[in-house]
XYZ file of N, CA and C in Angstrom:
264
model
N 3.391 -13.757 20.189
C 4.135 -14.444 19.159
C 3.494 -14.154 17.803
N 4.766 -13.388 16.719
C 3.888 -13.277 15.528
C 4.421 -14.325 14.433
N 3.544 -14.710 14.058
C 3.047 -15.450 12.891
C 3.691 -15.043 11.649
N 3.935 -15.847 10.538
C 3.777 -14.853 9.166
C 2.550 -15.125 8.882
N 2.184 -15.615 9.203
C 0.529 -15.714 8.627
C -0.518 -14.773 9.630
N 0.101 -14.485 10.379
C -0.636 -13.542 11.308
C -0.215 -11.985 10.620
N 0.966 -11.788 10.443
C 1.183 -11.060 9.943
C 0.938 -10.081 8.788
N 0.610 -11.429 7.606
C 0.077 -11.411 6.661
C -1.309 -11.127 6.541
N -2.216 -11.794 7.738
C -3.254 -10.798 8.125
C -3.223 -9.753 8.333
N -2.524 -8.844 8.896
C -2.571 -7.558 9.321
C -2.556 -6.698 8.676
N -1.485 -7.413 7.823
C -0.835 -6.365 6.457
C -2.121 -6.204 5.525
N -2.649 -7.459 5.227
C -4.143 -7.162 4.285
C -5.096 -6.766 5.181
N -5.254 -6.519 6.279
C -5.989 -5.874 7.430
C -5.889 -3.883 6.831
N -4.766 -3.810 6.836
C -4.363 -2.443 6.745
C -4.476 -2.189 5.631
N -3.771 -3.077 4.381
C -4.485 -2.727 3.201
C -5.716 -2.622 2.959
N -6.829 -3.286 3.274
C -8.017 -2.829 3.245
C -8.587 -1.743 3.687
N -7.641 -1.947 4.745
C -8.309 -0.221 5.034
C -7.565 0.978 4.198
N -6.453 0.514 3.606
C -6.117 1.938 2.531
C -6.838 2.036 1.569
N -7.134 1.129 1.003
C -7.449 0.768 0.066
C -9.427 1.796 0.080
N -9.820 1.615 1.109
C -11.069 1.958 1.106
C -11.457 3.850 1.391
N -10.040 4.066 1.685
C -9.953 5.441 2.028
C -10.927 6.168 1.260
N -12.233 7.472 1.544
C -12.395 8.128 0.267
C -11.431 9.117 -0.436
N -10.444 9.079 0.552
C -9.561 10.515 0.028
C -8.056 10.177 -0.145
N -7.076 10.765 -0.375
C -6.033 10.839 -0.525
C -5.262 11.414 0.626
N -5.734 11.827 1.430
C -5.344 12.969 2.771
C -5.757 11.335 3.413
N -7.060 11.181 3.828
C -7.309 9.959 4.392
C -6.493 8.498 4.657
N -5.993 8.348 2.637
C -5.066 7.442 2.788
C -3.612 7.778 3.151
N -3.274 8.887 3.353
C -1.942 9.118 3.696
C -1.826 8.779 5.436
N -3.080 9.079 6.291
C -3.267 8.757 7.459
C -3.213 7.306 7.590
N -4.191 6.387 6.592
C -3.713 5.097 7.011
C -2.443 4.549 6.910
N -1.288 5.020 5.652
C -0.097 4.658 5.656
C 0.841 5.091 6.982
N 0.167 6.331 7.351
C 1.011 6.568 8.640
C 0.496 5.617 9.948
N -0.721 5.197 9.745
C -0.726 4.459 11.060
C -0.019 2.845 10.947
N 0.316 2.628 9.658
C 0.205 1.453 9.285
C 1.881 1.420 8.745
N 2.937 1.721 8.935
C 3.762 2.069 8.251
C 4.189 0.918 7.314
N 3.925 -0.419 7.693
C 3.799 -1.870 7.158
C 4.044 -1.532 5.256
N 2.532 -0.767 5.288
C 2.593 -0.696 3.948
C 3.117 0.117 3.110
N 4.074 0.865 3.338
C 5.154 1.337 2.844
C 6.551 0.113 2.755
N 6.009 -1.095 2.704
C 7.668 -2.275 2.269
C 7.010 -3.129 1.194
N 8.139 -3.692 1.110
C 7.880 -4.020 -0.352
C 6.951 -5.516 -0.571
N 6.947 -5.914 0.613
C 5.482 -7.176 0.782
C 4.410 -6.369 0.649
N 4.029 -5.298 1.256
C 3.008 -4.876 1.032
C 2.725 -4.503 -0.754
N 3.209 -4.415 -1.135
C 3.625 -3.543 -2.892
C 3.349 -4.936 -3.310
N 3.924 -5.925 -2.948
C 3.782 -7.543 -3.751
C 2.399 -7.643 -3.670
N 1.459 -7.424 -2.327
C 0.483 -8.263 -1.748
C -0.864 -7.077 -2.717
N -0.493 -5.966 -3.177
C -1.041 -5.238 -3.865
C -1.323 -5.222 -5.019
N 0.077 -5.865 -5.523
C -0.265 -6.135 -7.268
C -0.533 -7.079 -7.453
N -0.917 -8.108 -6.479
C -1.116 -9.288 -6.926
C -3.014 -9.028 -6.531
N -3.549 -8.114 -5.843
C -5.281 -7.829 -5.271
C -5.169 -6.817 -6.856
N -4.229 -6.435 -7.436
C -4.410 -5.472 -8.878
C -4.642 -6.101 -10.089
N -3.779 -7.749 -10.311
C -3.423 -8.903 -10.851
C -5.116 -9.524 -11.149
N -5.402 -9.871 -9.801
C -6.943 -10.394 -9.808
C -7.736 -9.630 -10.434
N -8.264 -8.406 -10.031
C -8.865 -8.009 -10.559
C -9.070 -7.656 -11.628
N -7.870 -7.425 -12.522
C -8.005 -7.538 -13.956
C -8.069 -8.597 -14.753
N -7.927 -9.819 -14.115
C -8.440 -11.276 -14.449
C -9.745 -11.389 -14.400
N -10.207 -10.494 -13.517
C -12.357 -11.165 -13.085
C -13.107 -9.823 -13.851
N -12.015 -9.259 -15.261
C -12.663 -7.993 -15.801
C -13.191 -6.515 -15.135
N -12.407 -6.379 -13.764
C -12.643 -5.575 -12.886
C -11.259 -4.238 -13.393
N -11.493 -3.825 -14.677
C -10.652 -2.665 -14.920
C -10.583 -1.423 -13.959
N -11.652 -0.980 -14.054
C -11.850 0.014 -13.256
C -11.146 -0.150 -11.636
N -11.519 -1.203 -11.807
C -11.580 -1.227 -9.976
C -9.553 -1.029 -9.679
N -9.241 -2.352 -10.884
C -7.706 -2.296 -11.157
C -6.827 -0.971 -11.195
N -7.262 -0.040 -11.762
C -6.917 1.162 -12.242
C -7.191 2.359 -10.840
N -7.989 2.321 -9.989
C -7.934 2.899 -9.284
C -7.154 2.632 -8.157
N -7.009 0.971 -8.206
C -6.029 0.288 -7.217
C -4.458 0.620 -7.638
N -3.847 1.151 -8.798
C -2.887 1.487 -9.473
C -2.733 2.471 -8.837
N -3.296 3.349 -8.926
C -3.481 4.968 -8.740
C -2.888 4.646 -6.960
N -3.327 3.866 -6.291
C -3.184 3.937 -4.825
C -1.449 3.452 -4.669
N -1.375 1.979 -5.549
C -0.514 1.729 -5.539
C 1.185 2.946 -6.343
N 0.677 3.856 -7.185
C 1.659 4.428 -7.304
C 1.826 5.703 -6.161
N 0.771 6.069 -5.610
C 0.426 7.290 -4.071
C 1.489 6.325 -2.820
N 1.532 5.193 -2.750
C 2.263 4.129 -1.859
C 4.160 4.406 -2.442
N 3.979 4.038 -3.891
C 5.575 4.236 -4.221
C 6.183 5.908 -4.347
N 4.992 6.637 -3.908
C 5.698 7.999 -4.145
C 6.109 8.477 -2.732
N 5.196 8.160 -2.148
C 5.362 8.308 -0.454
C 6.686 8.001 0.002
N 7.216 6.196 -0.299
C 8.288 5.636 -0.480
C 9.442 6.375 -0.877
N 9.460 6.901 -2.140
C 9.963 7.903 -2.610
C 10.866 8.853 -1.822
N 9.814 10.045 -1.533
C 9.863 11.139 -0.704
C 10.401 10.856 0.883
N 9.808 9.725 1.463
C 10.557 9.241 2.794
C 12.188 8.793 2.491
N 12.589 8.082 1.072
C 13.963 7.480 1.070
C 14.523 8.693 0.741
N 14.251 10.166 -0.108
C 14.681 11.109 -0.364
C 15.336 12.427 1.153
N 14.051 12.239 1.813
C 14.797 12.878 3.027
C 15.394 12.328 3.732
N 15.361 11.042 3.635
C 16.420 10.098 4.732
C 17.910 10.029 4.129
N 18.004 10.669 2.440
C 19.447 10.426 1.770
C 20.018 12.068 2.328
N 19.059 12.858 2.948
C 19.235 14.493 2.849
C 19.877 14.285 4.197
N 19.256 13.933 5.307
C 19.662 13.686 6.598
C 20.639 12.865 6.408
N 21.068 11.804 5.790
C 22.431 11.358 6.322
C 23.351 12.418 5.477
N 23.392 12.968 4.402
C 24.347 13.622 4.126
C 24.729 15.193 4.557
């Protein structure tokens, strides 16, 4: 039985682990194991860990979390792009 709050664990379960990737190849593997974070809770639950941190003066940290978060909406992207190719 899932939870949303179980759920909601998981999802920041997996975000953490994208999030910690050293690479970009790396994080493309966690989005594939994780496909979760390719929807748009995950994108909420992101800018709001992006939100904080630029509240506690953590620019840097913010800015690299951007960078992940726009690698997440491009992915998005490119998956809704071949899925408009295949149905037509």
């Amino acid at each position: 039985m899932t939870t949303e709050s179980s759920h909601h664990q998981a999802l920041q379960a997996a975000l953490d682990a994208f999030i910690q990737t050293p690479s970009m190849e790396e994080a493309l593997k966690v989005l594939q194991a994780y496909p979760d974070l390719l929807t748009d809770q995950a994108d909420i639950l992101l800018a709001s860990i992006i939100t904080s941190a630029r509240q506690q003066g953590h620019e840097i940290t913010a800015q690299a979390l951007d960078e992940r978060r726009d690698f997440i909406r491009n992915v998005r992207e490119d998956i809704e792009q071949k899925e408009k190719q295949v149905c037509h």
